[in-house]
């Protein structure tokens, strides 16, 4: 078995005016998080070096906000080039809705993968976000595929969605055939209007379902791994996931990388060198 490790760099935090009920980065909910407009390029490069040291094969540059505007595009391209100059790692960009021209520019700068999650079913989406629609998300994913970037797209579970919603999301993702599928499990916050509805058993079944339907995709056990599984996250790997986030998430702390690496080594699980 081989596992892919991915590290996240939140390069613009908490500057979002959308009203996604699952997200602490929305200014609407007033969650107590670290908010900043731009992380320095120097800091981003340092984080990329640390990610590589922690055996990550992917490094994701994430910006809060609805989409990839001109200023954000310029910033992400600059950060990408700076990282690739010093670190041999696959750059993943996660910058919201994006048109084809912007995505072509990212690709030209050296971005290999674009991450844009559908989050949930088309039917359930209006219940968790009203400031933009699900179709914009789907269109961005189509744009990603059309310009030749690899697509990373998945969802968040445990937000009150039904089995039918999970099936609908799975069907939509099948239309896109993403190379990577992050499975996130909702992390509660006192300021957010949602309560988690997931369980370990539910998470296992979701992982199995997605592995069965996407035998060749990288299935990532992403946000909420620690909440759902605690130290028993290898259950998720045994159920079919073959990727984890190493280190911290966007606004919440992850497991210490050395602890995750120790567990993988103890189990004799090989770590991929590239994604």
mmCIF file of C-alpha atoms in Angstrom:
data_model
loop_
_atom_site.group_PDB
_atom_site.id
_atom_site.type_symbol
_atom_site.label_atom_id
_atom_site.label_comp_id
_atom_site.label_asym_id
_atom_site.label_seq_id
_atom_site.Cartn_x
_atom_site.Cartn_y
_atom_site.Cartn_z
ATOM 1 C CA UNK A 1 0.000 0.000 0.000
ATOM 2 C CA UNK A 2 1.137 3.540 -0.824
ATOM 3 C CA UNK A 3 -0.121 6.724 0.833
ATOM 4 C CA UNK A 4 0.117 10.268 -0.542
ATOM 5 C CA UNK A 5 0.774 13.105 1.895
ATOM 6 C CA UNK A 6 -0.395 16.648 1.240
ATOM 7 C CA UNK A 7 0.368 19.835 3.202
ATOM 8 C CA UNK A 8 -1.791 22.963 3.257
ATOM 9 C CA UNK A 9 -0.658 26.576 3.379
ATOM 10 C CA UNK A 10 -3.427 29.055 4.188
ATOM 11 C CA UNK A 11 -1.947 32.020 2.340
ATOM 12 C CA UNK A 12 -4.982 34.315 2.769
ATOM 13 C CA UNK A 13 -7.107 33.660 5.815
ATOM 14 C CA UNK A 14 -10.577 34.718 6.892
ATOM 15 C CA UNK A 15 -11.172 37.394 4.269
ATOM 16 C CA UNK A 16 -14.366 35.895 2.851
ATOM 17 C CA UNK A 17 -17.804 37.482 2.472
ATOM 18 C CA UNK A 18 -19.604 34.289 1.415
ATOM 19 C CA UNK A 19 -21.994 32.704 3.923
ATOM 20 C CA UNK A 20 -21.023 29.001 3.778
ATOM 21 C CA UNK A 21 -22.356 27.605 7.066
ATOM 22 C CA UNK A 22 -19.484 25.128 7.415
ATOM 23 C CA UNK A 23 -16.664 27.672 7.138
ATOM 24 C CA UNK A 24 -14.960 29.647 9.902
ATOM 25 C CA UNK A 25 -13.301 31.859 7.265
ATOM 26 C CA UNK A 26 -16.585 33.628 6.504
ATOM 27 C CA UNK A 27 -16.695 37.063 8.162
ATOM 28 C CA UNK A 28 -20.465 36.530 8.585
ATOM 29 C CA UNK A 29 -20.024 34.076 11.469
ATOM 30 C CA UNK A 30 -17.314 35.946 13.405
ATOM 31 C CA UNK A 31 -15.331 32.838 14.330
ATOM 32 C CA UNK A 32 -12.210 33.446 16.384
ATOM 33 C CA UNK A 33 -9.502 32.616 13.822
ATOM 34 C CA UNK A 34 -6.290 34.193 12.607
ATOM 35 C CA UNK A 35 -7.207 36.546 9.734
ATOM 36 C CA UNK A 36 -4.720 38.067 7.279
ATOM 37 C CA UNK A 37 -4.698 39.237 3.655
ATOM 38 C CA UNK A 38 -1.393 37.855 2.412
ATOM 39 C CA UNK A 39 1.192 35.547 3.912
ATOM 40 C CA UNK A 40 4.713 36.582 2.894
ATOM 41 C CA UNK A 41 6.312 34.693 0.005
ATOM 42 C CA UNK A 42 9.286 33.967 2.260
ATOM 43 C CA UNK A 43 7.014 32.282 4.833
ATOM 44 C CA UNK A 44 5.263 30.246 2.123
ATOM 45 C CA UNK A 45 8.611 28.944 0.838
ATOM 46 C CA UNK A 46 9.666 28.019 4.408
ATOM 47 C CA UNK A 47 6.403 26.108 4.859
ATOM 48 C CA UNK A 48 6.956 24.297 1.552
ATOM 49 C CA UNK A 49 10.420 23.223 2.696
ATOM 50 C CA UNK A 50 8.947 21.915 5.959
ATOM 51 C CA UNK A 51 6.209 20.087 4.032
ATOM 52 C CA UNK A 52 8.847 18.388 1.884
ATOM 53 C CA UNK A 53 10.798 17.441 5.011
ATOM 54 C CA UNK A 54 7.575 15.884 6.365
ATOM 55 C CA UNK A 55 7.370 13.743 3.199
ATOM 56 C CA UNK A 56 4.507 15.674 1.547
ATOM 57 C CA UNK A 57 4.356 15.236 -2.220
ATOM 58 C CA UNK A 58 1.711 17.946 -2.626
ATOM 59 C CA UNK A 59 1.692 21.520 -1.297
ATOM 60 C CA UNK A 60 -1.630 23.367 -1.467
ATOM 61 C CA UNK A 61 -1.833 27.170 -1.687
ATOM 62 C CA UNK A 62 -5.239 28.185 -0.333
ATOM 63 C CA UNK A 63 -6.847 31.632 -0.424
ATOM 64 C CA UNK A 64 -10.114 32.509 1.280
ATOM 65 C CA UNK A 65 -12.747 34.281 -0.795
ATOM 66 C CA UNK A 66 -15.236 33.324 -3.495
ATOM 67 C CA UNK A 67 -12.949 33.167 -6.482
ATOM 68 C CA UNK A 68 -9.731 33.707 -8.342
ATOM 69 C CA UNK A 69 -9.635 37.430 -9.177
ATOM 70 C CA UNK A 70 -6.750 39.193 -10.928
ATOM 71 C CA UNK A 71 -4.904 40.175 -7.741
ATOM 72 C CA UNK A 72 -5.212 36.697 -6.233
ATOM 73 C CA UNK A 73 -4.043 35.124 -9.488
ATOM 74 C CA UNK A 74 -0.919 37.277 -9.520
ATOM 75 C CA UNK A 75 -0.175 36.425 -5.869
ATOM 76 C CA UNK A 76 -0.658 32.668 -6.287
ATOM 77 C CA UNK A 77 1.497 32.609 -9.442
ATOM 78 C CA UNK A 78 4.246 34.498 -7.618
ATOM 79 C CA UNK A 79 4.092 32.112 -4.653
ATOM 80 C CA UNK A 80 4.091 29.068 -6.941
ATOM 81 C CA UNK A 81 7.188 30.185 -8.832
ATOM 82 C CA UNK A 82 9.008 31.036 -5.590
ATOM 83 C CA UNK A 83 8.286 27.607 -4.078
ATOM 84 C CA UNK A 84 9.221 25.656 -7.206
ATOM 85 C CA UNK A 85 12.493 27.540 -7.451
ATOM 86 C CA UNK A 86 13.570 26.015 -4.121
ATOM 87 C CA UNK A 87 11.433 22.918 -3.468
ATOM 88 C CA UNK A 88 10.658 19.890 -5.626
ATOM 89 C CA UNK A 89 6.991 19.409 -4.819
ATOM 90 C CA UNK A 90 3.645 19.352 -6.672
ATOM 91 C CA UNK A 91 1.785 22.646 -6.304
ATOM 92 C CA UNK A 92 -1.950 22.481 -5.717
ATOM 93 C CA UNK A 93 -3.954 25.707 -5.943
ATOM 94 C CA UNK A 94 -7.248 26.152 -4.096
ATOM 95 C CA UNK A 95 -8.599 29.618 -4.835
ATOM 96 C CA UNK A 96 -12.335 29.284 -5.388
ATOM 97 C CA UNK A 97 -14.272 29.676 -8.611
ATOM 98 C CA UNK A 98 -12.061 30.253 -11.645
ATOM 99 C CA UNK A 99 -12.371 30.798 -15.393
ATOM 100 C CA UNK A 100 -10.300 29.018 -18.028
ATOM 101 C CA UNK A 101 -7.925 31.900 -18.690
ATOM 102 C CA UNK A 102 -6.963 32.233 -15.017
ATOM 103 C CA UNK A 103 -6.439 28.495 -14.726
ATOM 104 C CA UNK A 104 -4.185 28.545 -17.797
ATOM 105 C CA UNK A 105 -2.057 31.196 -16.086
ATOM 106 C CA UNK A 106 -1.757 29.057 -12.961
ATOM 107 C CA UNK A 107 -0.694 26.108 -15.088
ATOM 108 C CA UNK A 108 1.897 28.258 -16.833
ATOM 109 C CA UNK A 109 3.292 29.308 -13.431
ATOM 110 C CA UNK A 110 3.781 25.655 -12.468
ATOM 111 C CA UNK A 111 0.554 24.658 -10.689
ATOM 112 C CA UNK A 112 -0.157 20.959 -11.323
ATOM 113 C CA UNK A 113 -3.474 20.418 -9.532
ATOM 114 C CA UNK A 114 -6.487 22.640 -8.801
ATOM 115 C CA UNK A 115 -8.667 21.858 -5.791
ATOM 116 C CA UNK A 116 -12.292 22.961 -5.816
ATOM 117 C CA UNK A 117 -14.707 20.870 -3.782
ATOM 118 C CA UNK A 118 -18.356 20.476 -4.739
ATOM 119 C CA UNK A 119 -18.909 20.217 -0.935
ATOM 120 C CA UNK A 120 -22.281 18.456 -1.098
ATOM 121 C CA UNK A 121 -25.116 17.649 -3.476
ATOM 122 C CA UNK A 122 -26.582 20.214 -5.850
ATOM 123 C CA UNK A 123 -29.909 19.765 -4.024
ATOM 124 C CA UNK A 124 -28.569 20.345 -0.501
ATOM 125 C CA UNK A 125 -26.165 23.176 -1.322
ATOM 126 C CA UNK A 126 -28.734 26.038 -0.983
ATOM 127 C CA UNK A 127 -29.221 24.975 2.660
ATOM 128 C CA UNK A 128 -25.549 25.582 3.478
ATOM 129 C CA UNK A 129 -24.726 28.553 1.217
ATOM 130 C CA UNK A 130 -26.866 31.308 -0.310
ATOM 131 C CA UNK A 131 -24.265 33.767 -1.677
ATOM 132 C CA UNK A 132 -23.263 31.623 -4.651
ATOM 133 C CA UNK A 133 -24.666 28.498 -6.265
ATOM 134 C CA UNK A 134 -23.453 24.954 -6.702
ATOM 135 C CA UNK A 135 -23.420 25.219 -10.500
ATOM 136 C CA UNK A 136 -20.581 27.756 -10.313
ATOM 137 C CA UNK A 137 -18.544 25.185 -8.422
ATOM 138 C CA UNK A 138 -19.257 22.458 -10.942
ATOM 139 C CA UNK A 139 -18.382 24.786 -13.848
ATOM 140 C CA UNK A 140 -15.028 25.625 -12.233
ATOM 141 C CA UNK A 141 -14.253 21.900 -12.006
ATOM 142 C CA UNK A 142 -15.092 21.501 -15.690
ATOM 143 C CA UNK A 143 -12.799 24.447 -16.471
ATOM 144 C CA UNK A 144 -9.968 22.783 -14.547
ATOM 145 C CA UNK A 145 -10.259 19.609 -16.621
ATOM 146 C CA UNK A 146 -10.533 21.542 -19.890
ATOM 147 C CA UNK A 147 -7.192 23.376 -19.459
ATOM 148 C CA UNK A 148 -5.272 20.199 -18.612
ATOM 149 C CA UNK A 149 -4.809 20.664 -14.870
ATOM 150 C CA UNK A 150 -5.459 17.690 -12.586
ATOM 151 C CA UNK A 151 -8.686 18.093 -10.622
ATOM 152 C CA UNK A 152 -9.023 17.556 -6.895
ATOM 153 C CA UNK A 153 -12.682 17.734 -5.848
ATOM 154 C CA UNK A 154 -14.662 16.160 -3.026
ATOM 155 C CA UNK A 155 -16.995 17.135 -0.238
ATOM 156 C CA UNK A 156 -17.750 17.735 3.425
ATOM 157 C CA UNK A 157 -19.837 15.180 5.294
ATOM 158 C CA UNK A 158 -21.775 15.398 8.534
ATOM 159 C CA UNK A 159 -23.538 18.694 7.755
ATOM 160 C CA UNK A 160 -27.042 17.227 7.992
ATOM 161 C CA UNK A 161 -27.092 15.883 4.441
ATOM 162 C CA UNK A 162 -29.050 12.728 3.617
ATOM 163 C CA UNK A 163 -27.946 9.432 2.033
ATOM 164 C CA UNK A 164 -29.582 10.685 -1.145
ATOM 165 C CA UNK A 165 -27.388 13.808 -1.038
ATOM 166 C CA UNK A 166 -24.261 11.675 -0.713
ATOM 167 C CA UNK A 167 -25.347 9.593 -3.712
ATOM 168 C CA UNK A 168 -26.064 12.771 -5.700
ATOM 169 C CA UNK A 169 -22.627 14.215 -4.872
ATOM 170 C CA UNK A 170 -20.990 10.939 -5.873
ATOM 171 C CA UNK A 171 -22.868 10.948 -9.192
ATOM 172 C CA UNK A 172 -21.778 14.538 -9.928
ATOM 173 C CA UNK A 173 -18.154 13.712 -9.147
ATOM 174 C CA UNK A 174 -18.370 10.746 -11.519
ATOM 175 C CA UNK A 175 -19.165 13.198 -14.308
ATOM 176 C CA UNK A 176 -15.934 15.059 -13.494
ATOM 177 C CA UNK A 177 -13.626 12.052 -12.867
ATOM 178 C CA UNK A 178 -11.322 13.917 -10.444
ATOM 179 C CA UNK A 179 -7.802 12.590 -9.969
ATOM 180 C CA UNK A 180 -8.068 13.396 -6.252
ATOM 181 C CA UNK A 181 -11.095 13.326 -3.932
ATOM 182 C CA UNK A 182 -10.812 14.898 -0.448
ATOM 183 C CA UNK A 183 -13.305 13.518 2.065
ATOM 184 C CA UNK A 184 -13.783 16.123 4.803
ATOM 185 C CA UNK A 185 -15.841 15.651 7.960
ATOM 186 C CA UNK A 186 -17.455 18.761 9.397
ATOM 187 C CA UNK A 187 -15.609 20.334 12.319
ATOM 188 C CA UNK A 188 -17.954 22.153 14.688
ATOM 189 C CA UNK A 189 -17.296 25.673 15.899
ATOM 190 C CA UNK A 190 -19.422 27.540 18.458
ATOM 191 C CA UNK A 191 -19.929 30.401 15.989
ATOM 192 C CA UNK A 192 -21.081 28.236 13.079
ATOM 193 C CA UNK A 193 -24.820 27.471 12.685
ATOM 194 C CA UNK A 194 -24.308 23.761 11.939
ATOM 195 C CA UNK A 195 -23.902 20.781 14.253
ATOM 196 C CA UNK A 196 -21.965 17.711 13.148
ATOM 197 C CA UNK A 197 -24.045 14.680 12.147
ATOM 198 C CA UNK A 198 -21.216 12.259 11.338
ATOM 199 C CA UNK A 199 -19.890 9.222 13.163
ATOM 200 C CA UNK A 200 -16.928 6.905 12.742
ATOM 201 C CA UNK A 201 -19.144 4.217 11.228
ATOM 202 C CA UNK A 202 -20.623 6.677 8.744
ATOM 203 C CA UNK A 203 -17.145 7.897 7.781
ATOM 204 C CA UNK A 204 -15.952 4.332 7.140
ATOM 205 C CA UNK A 205 -18.946 3.624 4.906
ATOM 206 C CA UNK A 206 -18.389 6.855 2.938
ATOM 207 C CA UNK A 207 -14.726 5.998 2.356
ATOM 208 C CA UNK A 208 -15.645 2.484 1.199
ATOM 209 C CA UNK A 209 -18.335 3.855 -1.107
ATOM 210 C CA UNK A 210 -16.011 6.377 -2.733
ATOM 211 C CA UNK A 211 -13.204 3.848 -3.142
ATOM 212 C CA UNK A 212 -15.597 1.426 -4.827
ATOM 213 C CA UNK A 213 -16.794 4.111 -7.248
ATOM 214 C CA UNK A 214 -13.378 5.676 -7.866
ATOM 215 C CA UNK A 215 -10.911 2.773 -7.935
ATOM 216 C CA UNK A 216 -8.151 4.818 -9.582
ATOM 217 C CA UNK A 217 -8.484 8.168 -7.764
ATOM 218 C CA UNK A 218 -6.505 9.362 -4.771
ATOM 219 C CA UNK A 219 -9.014 9.319 -1.905
ATOM 220 C CA UNK A 220 -7.886 11.753 0.769
ATOM 221 C CA UNK A 221 -8.840 11.528 4.411
ATOM 222 C CA UNK A 222 -8.849 15.308 4.952
ATOM 223 C CA UNK A 223 -10.373 17.825 7.385
ATOM 224 C CA UNK A 224 -12.034 16.300 10.446
ATOM 225 C CA UNK A 225 -9.868 13.171 10.411
ATOM 226 C CA UNK A 226 -8.864 13.738 14.039
ATOM 227 C CA UNK A 227 -12.442 14.538 15.114
ATOM 228 C CA UNK A 228 -13.919 11.381 13.593
ATOM 229 C CA UNK A 229 -11.096 8.878 14.059
ATOM 230 C CA UNK A 230 -8.815 10.237 16.774
ATOM 231 C CA UNK A 231 -5.648 8.148 16.781
ATOM 232 C CA UNK A 232 -7.402 5.334 14.903
ATOM 233 C CA UNK A 233 -7.295 7.047 11.485
ATOM 234 C CA UNK A 234 -5.622 3.982 9.945
ATOM 235 C CA UNK A 235 -9.154 2.553 9.912
ATOM 236 C CA UNK A 236 -9.868 5.109 7.183
ATOM 237 C CA UNK A 237 -6.816 3.982 5.210
ATOM 238 C CA UNK A 238 -7.847 0.330 5.552
ATOM 239 C CA UNK A 239 -11.346 1.276 4.346
ATOM 240 C CA UNK A 240 -9.921 2.657 1.105
ATOM 241 C CA UNK A 241 -8.400 6.118 1.604
ATOM 242 C CA UNK A 242 -4.826 6.443 0.336
ATOM 243 C CA UNK A 243 -3.954 10.021 1.244
ATOM 244 C CA UNK A 244 -3.938 12.272 4.314
ATOM 245 C CA UNK A 245 -3.224 15.906 5.098
ATOM 246 C CA UNK A 246 0.042 16.159 7.013
ATOM 247 C CA UNK A 247 0.223 19.023 9.492
ATOM 248 C CA UNK A 248 -2.382 21.723 10.124
ATOM 249 C CA UNK A 249 -5.570 22.520 8.201
ATOM 250 C CA UNK A 250 -6.847 25.957 7.188
ATOM 251 C CA UNK A 251 -7.964 27.244 10.585
ATOM 252 C CA UNK A 252 -7.681 24.158 12.803
ATOM 253 C CA UNK A 253 -4.667 22.256 14.069
ATOM 254 C CA UNK A 254 -3.884 18.840 12.655
ATOM 255 C CA UNK A 255 -1.930 15.983 14.172
ATOM 256 C CA UNK A 256 1.814 16.454 14.671
ATOM 257 C CA UNK A 257 3.494 15.297 11.428
ATOM 258 C CA UNK A 258 6.079 13.198 13.273
ATOM 259 C CA UNK A 259 3.279 11.204 14.940
ATOM 260 C CA UNK A 260 1.571 10.487 11.602
ATOM 261 C CA UNK A 261 4.881 9.511 10.005
ATOM 262 C CA UNK A 262 5.654 7.229 12.922
ATOM 263 C CA UNK A 263 2.310 5.425 12.524
ATOM 264 C CA UNK A 264 2.809 4.964 8.769
ATOM 265 C CA UNK A 265 6.328 3.670 9.293
ATOM 266 C CA UNK A 266 5.222 1.266 12.026
ATOM 267 C CA UNK A 267 2.541 -0.162 9.725
ATOM 268 C CA UNK A 268 5.047 -0.515 6.874
ATOM 269 C CA UNK A 269 3.020 1.787 4.619
ATOM 270 C CA UNK A 270 5.024 3.310 1.773
ATOM 271 C CA UNK A 271 4.881 7.090 1.329
ATOM 272 C CA UNK A 272 4.615 8.368 -2.259
ATOM 273 C CA UNK A 273 7.336 10.696 -3.533
ATOM 274 C CA UNK A 274 5.113 12.488 -6.023
ATOM 275 C CA UNK A 275 1.445 13.039 -6.778
#
